[in-house]
PDB file of N, CA and C in Angstrom:
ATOM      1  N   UNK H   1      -5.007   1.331   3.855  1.00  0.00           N
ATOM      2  CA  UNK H   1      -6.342   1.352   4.435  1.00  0.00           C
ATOM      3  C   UNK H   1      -7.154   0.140   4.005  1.00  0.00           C
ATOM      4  N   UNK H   2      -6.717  -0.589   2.872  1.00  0.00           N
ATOM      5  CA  UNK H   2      -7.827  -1.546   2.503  1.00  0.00           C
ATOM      6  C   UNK H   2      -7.178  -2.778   2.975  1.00  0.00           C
ATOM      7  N   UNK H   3      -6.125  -2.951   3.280  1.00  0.00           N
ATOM      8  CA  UNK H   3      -5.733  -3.914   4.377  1.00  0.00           C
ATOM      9  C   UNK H   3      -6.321  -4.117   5.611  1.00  0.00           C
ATOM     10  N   UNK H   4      -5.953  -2.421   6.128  1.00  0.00           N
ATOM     11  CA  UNK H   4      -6.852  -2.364   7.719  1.00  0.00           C
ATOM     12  C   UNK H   4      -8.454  -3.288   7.638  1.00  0.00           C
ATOM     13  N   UNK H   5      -8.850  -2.762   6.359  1.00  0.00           N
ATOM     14  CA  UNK H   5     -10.280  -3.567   6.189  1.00  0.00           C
ATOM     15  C   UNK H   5     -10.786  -4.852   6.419  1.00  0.00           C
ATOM     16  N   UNK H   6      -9.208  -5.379   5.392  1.00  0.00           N
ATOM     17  CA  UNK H   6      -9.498  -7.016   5.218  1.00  0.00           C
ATOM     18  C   UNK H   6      -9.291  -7.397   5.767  1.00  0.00           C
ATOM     19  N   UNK H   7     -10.446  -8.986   6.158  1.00  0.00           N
ATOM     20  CA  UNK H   7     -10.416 -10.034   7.041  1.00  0.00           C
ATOM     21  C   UNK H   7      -8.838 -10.993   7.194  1.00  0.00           C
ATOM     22  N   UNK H   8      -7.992 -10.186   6.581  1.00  0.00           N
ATOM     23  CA  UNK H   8      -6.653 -11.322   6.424  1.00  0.00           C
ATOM     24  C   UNK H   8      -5.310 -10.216   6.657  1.00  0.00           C
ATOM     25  N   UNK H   9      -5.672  -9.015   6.975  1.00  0.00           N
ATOM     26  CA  UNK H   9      -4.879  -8.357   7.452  1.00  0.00           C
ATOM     27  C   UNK H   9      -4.760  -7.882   8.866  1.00  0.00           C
ATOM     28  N   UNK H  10      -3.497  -7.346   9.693  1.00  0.00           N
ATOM     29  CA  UNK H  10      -3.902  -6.689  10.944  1.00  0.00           C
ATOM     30  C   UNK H  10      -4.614  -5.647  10.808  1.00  0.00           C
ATOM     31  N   UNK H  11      -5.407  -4.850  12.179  1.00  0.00           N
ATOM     32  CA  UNK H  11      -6.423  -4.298  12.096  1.00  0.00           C
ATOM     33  C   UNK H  11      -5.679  -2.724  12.208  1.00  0.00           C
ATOM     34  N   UNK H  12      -4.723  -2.253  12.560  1.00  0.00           N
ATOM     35  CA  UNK H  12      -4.147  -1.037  12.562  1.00  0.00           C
ATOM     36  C   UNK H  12      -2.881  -0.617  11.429  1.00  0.00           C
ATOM     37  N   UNK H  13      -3.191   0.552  11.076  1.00  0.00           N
ATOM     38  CA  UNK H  13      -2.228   1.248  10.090  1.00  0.00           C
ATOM     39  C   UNK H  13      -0.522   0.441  10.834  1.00  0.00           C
ATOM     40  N   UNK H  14      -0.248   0.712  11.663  1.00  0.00           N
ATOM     41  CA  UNK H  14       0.861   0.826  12.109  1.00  0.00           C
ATOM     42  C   UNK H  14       1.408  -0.831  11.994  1.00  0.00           C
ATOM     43  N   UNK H  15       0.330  -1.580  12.252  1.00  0.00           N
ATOM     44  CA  UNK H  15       0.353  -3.275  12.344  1.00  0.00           C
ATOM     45  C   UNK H  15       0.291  -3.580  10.771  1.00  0.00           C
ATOM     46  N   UNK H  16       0.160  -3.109  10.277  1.00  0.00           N
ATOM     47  CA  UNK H  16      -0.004  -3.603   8.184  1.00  0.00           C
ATOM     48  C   UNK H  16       1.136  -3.061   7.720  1.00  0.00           C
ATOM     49  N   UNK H  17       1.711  -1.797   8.076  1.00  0.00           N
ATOM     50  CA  UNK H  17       3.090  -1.252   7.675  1.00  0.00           C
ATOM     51  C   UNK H  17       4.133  -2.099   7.915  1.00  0.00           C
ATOM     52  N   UNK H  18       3.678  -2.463   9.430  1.00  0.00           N
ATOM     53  CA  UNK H  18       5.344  -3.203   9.846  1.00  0.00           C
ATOM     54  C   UNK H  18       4.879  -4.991  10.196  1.00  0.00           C
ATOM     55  N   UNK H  19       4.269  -5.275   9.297  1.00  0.00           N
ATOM     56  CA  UNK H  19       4.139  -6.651   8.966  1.00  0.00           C
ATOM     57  C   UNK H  19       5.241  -7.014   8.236  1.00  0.00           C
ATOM     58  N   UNK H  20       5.517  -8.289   8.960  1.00  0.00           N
ATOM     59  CA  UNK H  20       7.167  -9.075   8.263  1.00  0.00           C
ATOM     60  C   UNK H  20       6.701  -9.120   6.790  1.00  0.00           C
ATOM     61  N   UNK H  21       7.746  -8.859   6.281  1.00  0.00           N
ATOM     62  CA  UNK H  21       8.186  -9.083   5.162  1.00  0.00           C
ATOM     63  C   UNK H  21       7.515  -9.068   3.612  1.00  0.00           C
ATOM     64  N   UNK H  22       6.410  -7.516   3.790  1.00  0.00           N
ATOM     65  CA  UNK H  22       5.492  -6.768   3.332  1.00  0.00           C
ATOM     66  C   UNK H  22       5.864  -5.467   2.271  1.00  0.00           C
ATOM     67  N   UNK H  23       6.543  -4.539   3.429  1.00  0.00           N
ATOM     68  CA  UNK H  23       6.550  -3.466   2.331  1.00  0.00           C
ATOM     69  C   UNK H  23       8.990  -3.538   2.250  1.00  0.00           C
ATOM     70  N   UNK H  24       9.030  -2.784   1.447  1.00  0.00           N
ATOM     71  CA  UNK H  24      10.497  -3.586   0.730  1.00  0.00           C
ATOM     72  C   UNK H  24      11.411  -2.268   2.031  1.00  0.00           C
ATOM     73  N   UNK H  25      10.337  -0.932   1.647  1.00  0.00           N
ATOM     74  CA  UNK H  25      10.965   0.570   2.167  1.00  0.00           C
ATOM     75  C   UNK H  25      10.538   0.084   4.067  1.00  0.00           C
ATOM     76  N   UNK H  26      10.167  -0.886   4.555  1.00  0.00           N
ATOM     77  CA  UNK H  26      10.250  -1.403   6.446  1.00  0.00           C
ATOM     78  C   UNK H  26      11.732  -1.886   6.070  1.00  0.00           C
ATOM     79  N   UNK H  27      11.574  -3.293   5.195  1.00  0.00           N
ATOM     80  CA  UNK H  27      12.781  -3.975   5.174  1.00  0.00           C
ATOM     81  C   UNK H  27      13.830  -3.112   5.263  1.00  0.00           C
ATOM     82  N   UNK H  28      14.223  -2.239   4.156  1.00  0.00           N
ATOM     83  CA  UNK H  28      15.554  -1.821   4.541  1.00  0.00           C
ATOM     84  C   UNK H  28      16.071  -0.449   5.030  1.00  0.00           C
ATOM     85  N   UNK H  29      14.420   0.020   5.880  1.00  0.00           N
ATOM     86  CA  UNK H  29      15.048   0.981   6.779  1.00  0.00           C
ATOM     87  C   UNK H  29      14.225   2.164   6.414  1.00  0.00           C
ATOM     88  N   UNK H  30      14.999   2.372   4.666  1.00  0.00           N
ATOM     89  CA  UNK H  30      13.984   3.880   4.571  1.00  0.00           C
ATOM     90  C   UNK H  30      13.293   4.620   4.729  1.00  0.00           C
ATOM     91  N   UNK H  31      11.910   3.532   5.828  1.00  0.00           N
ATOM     92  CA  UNK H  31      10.806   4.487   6.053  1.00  0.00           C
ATOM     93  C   UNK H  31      11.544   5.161   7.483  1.00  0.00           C
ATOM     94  N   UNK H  32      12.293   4.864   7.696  1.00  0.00           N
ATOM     95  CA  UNK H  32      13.258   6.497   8.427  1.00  0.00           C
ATOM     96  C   UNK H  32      13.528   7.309   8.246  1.00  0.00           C
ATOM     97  N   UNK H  33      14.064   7.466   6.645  1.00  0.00           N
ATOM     98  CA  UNK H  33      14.768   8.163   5.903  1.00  0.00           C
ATOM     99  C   UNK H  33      13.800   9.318   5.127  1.00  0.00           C
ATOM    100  N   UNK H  34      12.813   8.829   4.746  1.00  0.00           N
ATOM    101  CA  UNK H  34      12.137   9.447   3.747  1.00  0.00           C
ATOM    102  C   UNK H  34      11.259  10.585   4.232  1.00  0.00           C
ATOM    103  N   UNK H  35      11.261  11.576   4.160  1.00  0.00           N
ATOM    104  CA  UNK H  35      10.282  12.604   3.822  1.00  0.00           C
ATOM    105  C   UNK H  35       9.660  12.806   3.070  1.00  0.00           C
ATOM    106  N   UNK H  36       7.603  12.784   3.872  1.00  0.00           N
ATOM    107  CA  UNK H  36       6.865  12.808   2.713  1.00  0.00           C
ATOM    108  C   UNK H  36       6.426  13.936   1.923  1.00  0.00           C
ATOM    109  N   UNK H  37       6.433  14.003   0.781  1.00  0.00           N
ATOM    110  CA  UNK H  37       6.005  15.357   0.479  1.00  0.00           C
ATOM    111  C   UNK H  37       4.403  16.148   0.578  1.00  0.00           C
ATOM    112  N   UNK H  38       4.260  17.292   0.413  1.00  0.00           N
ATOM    113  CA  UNK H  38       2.845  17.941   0.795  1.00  0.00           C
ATOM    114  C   UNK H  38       1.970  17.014  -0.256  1.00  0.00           C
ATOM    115  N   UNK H  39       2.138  16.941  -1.760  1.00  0.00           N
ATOM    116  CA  UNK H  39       1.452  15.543  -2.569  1.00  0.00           C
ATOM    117  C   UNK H  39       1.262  14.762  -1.657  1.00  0.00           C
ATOM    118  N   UNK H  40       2.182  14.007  -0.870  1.00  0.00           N
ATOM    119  CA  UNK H  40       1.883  12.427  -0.537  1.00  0.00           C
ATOM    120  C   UNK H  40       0.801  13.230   0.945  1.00  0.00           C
ATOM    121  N   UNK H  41       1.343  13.899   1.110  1.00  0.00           N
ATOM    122  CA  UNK H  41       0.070  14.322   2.506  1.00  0.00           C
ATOM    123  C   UNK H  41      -1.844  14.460   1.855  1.00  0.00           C
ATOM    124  N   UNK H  42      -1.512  15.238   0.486  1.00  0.00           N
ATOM    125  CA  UNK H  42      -2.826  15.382   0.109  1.00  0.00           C
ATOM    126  C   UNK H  42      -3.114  14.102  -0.279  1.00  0.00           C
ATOM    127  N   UNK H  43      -2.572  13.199  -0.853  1.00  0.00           N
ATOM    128  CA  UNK H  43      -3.053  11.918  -1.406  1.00  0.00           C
ATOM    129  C   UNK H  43      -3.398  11.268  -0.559  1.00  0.00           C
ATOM    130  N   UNK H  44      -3.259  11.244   0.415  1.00  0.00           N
ATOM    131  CA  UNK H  44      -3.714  10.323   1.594  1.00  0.00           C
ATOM    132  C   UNK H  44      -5.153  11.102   2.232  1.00  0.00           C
ATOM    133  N   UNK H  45      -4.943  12.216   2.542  1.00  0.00           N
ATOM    134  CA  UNK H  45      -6.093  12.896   2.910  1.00  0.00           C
ATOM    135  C   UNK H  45      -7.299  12.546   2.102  1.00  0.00           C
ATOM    136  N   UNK H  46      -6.921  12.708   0.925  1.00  0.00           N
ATOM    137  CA  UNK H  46      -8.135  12.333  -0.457  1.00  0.00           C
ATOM    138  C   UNK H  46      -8.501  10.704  -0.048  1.00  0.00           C
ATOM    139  N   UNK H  47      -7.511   9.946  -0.070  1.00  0.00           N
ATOM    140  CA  UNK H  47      -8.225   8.481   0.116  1.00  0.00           C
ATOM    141  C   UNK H  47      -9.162   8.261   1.282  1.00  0.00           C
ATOM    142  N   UNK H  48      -8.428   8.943   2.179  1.00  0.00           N
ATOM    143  CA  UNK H  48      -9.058   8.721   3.397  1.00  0.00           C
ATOM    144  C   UNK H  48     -10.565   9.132   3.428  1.00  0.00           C
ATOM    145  N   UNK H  49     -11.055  10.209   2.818  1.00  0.00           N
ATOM    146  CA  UNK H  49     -11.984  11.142   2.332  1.00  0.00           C
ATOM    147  C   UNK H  49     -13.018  10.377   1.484  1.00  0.00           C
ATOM    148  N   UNK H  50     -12.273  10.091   0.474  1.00  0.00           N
ATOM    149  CA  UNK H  50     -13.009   9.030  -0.732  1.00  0.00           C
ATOM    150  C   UNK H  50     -12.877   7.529  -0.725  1.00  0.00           C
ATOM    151  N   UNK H  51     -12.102   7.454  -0.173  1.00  0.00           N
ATOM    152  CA  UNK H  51     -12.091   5.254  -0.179  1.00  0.00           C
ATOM    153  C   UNK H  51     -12.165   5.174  -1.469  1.00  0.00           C
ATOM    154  N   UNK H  52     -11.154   5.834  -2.746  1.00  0.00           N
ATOM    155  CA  UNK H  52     -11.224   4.554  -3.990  1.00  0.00           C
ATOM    156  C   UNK H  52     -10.979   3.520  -4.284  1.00  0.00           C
ATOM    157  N   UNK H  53     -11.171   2.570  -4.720  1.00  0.00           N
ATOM    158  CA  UNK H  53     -10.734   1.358  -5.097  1.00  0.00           C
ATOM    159  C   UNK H  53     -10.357   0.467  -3.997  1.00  0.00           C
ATOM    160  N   UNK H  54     -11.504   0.389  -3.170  1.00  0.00           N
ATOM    161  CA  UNK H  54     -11.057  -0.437  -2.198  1.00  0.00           C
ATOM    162  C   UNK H  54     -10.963  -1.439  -2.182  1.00  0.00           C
ATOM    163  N   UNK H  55     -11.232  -2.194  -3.569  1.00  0.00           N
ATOM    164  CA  UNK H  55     -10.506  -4.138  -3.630  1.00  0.00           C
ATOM    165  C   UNK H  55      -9.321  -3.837  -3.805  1.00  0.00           C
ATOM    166  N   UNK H  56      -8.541  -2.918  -3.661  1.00  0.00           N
ATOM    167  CA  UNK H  56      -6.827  -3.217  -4.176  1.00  0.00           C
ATOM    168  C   UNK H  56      -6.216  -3.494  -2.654  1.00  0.00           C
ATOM    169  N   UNK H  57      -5.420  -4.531  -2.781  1.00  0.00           N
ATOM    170  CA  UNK H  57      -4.987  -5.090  -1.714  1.00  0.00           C
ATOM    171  C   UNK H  57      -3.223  -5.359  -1.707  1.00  0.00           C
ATOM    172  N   UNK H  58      -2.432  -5.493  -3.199  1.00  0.00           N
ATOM    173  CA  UNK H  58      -1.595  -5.889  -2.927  1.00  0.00           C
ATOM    174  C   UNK H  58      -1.004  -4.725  -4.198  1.00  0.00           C
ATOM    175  N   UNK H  59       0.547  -4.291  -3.823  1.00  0.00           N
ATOM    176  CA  UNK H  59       1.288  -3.278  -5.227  1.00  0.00           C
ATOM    177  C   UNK H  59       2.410  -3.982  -5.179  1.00  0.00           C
ATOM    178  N   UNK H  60       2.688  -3.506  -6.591  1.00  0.00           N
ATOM    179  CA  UNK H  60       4.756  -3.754  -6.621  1.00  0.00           C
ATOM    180  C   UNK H  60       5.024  -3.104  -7.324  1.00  0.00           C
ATOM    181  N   UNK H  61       6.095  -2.370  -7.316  1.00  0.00           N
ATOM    182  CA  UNK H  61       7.022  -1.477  -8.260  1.00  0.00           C
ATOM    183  C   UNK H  61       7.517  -1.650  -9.569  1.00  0.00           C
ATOM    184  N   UNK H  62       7.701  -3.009  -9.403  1.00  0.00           N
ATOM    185  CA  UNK H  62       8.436  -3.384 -10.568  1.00  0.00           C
ATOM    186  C   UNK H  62       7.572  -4.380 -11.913  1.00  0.00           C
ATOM    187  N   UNK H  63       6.606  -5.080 -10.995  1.00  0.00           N
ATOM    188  CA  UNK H  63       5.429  -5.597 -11.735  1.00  0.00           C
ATOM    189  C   UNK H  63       4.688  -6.623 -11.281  1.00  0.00           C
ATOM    190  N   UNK H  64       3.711  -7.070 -11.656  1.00  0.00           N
ATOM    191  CA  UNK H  64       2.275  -7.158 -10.956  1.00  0.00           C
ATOM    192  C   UNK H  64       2.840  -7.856 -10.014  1.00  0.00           C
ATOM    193  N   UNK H  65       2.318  -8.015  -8.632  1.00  0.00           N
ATOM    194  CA  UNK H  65       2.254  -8.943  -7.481  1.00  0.00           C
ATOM    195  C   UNK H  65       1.793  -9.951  -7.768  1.00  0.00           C
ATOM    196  N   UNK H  66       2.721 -11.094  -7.230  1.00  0.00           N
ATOM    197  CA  UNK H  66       2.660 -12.308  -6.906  1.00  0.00           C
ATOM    198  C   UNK H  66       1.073 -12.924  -6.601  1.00  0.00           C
ATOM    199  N   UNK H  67       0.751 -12.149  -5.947  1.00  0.00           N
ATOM    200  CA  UNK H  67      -0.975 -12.818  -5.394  1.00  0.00           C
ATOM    201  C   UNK H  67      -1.991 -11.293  -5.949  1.00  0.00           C
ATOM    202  N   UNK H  68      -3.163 -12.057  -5.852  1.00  0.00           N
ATOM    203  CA  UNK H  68      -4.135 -11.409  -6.279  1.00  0.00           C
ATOM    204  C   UNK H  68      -4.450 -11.448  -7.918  1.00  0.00           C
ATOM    205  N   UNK H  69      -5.309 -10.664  -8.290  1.00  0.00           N
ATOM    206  CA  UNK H  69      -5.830 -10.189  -9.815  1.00  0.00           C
ATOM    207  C   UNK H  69      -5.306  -8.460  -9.869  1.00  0.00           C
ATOM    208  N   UNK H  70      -4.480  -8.836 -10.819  1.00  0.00           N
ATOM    209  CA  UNK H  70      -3.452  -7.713 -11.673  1.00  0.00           C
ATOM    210  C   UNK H  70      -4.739  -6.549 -12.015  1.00  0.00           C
ATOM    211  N   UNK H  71      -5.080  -4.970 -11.320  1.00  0.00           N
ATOM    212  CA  UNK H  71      -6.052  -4.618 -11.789  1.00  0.00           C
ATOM    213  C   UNK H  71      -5.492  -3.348 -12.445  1.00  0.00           C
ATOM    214  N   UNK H  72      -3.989  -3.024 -12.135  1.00  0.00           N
ATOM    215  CA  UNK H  72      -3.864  -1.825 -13.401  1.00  0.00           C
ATOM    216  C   UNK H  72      -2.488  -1.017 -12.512  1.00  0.00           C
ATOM    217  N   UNK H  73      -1.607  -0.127 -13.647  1.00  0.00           N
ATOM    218  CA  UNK H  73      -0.421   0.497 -13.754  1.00  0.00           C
ATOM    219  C   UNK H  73      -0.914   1.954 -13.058  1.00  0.00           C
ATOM    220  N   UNK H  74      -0.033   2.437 -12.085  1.00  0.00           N
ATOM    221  CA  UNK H  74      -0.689   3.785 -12.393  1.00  0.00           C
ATOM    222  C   UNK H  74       1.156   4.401 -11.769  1.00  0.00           C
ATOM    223  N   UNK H  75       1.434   5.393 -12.293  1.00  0.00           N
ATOM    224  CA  UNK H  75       2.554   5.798 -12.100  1.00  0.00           C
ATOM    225  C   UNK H  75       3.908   5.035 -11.750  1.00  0.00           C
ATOM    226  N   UNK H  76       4.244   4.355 -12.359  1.00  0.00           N
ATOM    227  CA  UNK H  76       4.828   2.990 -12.331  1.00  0.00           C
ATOM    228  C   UNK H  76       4.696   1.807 -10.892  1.00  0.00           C
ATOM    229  N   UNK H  77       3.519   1.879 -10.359  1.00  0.00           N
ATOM    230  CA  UNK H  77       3.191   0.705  -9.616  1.00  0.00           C
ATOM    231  C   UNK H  77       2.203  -0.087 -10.023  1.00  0.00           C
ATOM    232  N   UNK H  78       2.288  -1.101 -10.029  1.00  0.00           N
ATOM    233  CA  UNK H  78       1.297  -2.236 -10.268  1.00  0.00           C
ATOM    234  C   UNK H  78       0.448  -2.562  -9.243  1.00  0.00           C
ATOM    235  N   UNK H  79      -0.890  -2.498  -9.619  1.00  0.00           N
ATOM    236  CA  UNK H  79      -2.045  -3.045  -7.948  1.00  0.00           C
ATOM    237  C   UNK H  79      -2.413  -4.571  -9.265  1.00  0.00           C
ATOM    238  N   UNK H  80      -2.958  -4.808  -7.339  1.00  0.00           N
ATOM    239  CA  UNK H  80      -4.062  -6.164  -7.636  1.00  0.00           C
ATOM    240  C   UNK H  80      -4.944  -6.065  -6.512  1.00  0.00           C
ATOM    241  N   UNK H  81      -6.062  -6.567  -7.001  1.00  0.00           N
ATOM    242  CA  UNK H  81      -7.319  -7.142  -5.895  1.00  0.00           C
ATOM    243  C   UNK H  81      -6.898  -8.361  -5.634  1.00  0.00           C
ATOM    244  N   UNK H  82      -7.686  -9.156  -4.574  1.00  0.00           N
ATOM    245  CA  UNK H  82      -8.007 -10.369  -4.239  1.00  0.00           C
ATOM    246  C   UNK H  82      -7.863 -10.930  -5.213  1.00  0.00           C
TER     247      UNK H  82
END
């Protein structure tokens, strides 16, 4: 959602998901595969609801992203703002 926002992203959910060479689970398919669970349904509902942290713009799994300011760990993903 805070993509959809930014002036440097496309303007639809569906256009930020399947932007080249963005999220790792487009690249190799999985988001076919995966079923989300009732958690990942409420977690989204809640953001959508609350808008937290809406400078976070970029995550990685494994550790901080390449671009942006490193703003914190939370269940082993790494965010950054701008």
């Amino acid at each position: 959602l805070n993509r959809i926002d930014h002036p440097q992203f496309p303007d639809t959910l569906k256009e930020v998901v399947y932007q080249q060479s963005q999220f790792t689970t487009v690249q190799n398919g999985r988001i076919y595969e995966v079923v989300p669970s009732d958690e990942t349904y409420l977690a989204i509902q809640s953001e959508i609801e609350h808008r937290t942290d809406s400078g976070i713009i970029y995550f990685n799994s494994k550790e901080y992203p390449k671009y942006g300011k490193p703003w914190g760990k939370v269940y082993g993903h790494y965010f950054a703002t701008e």
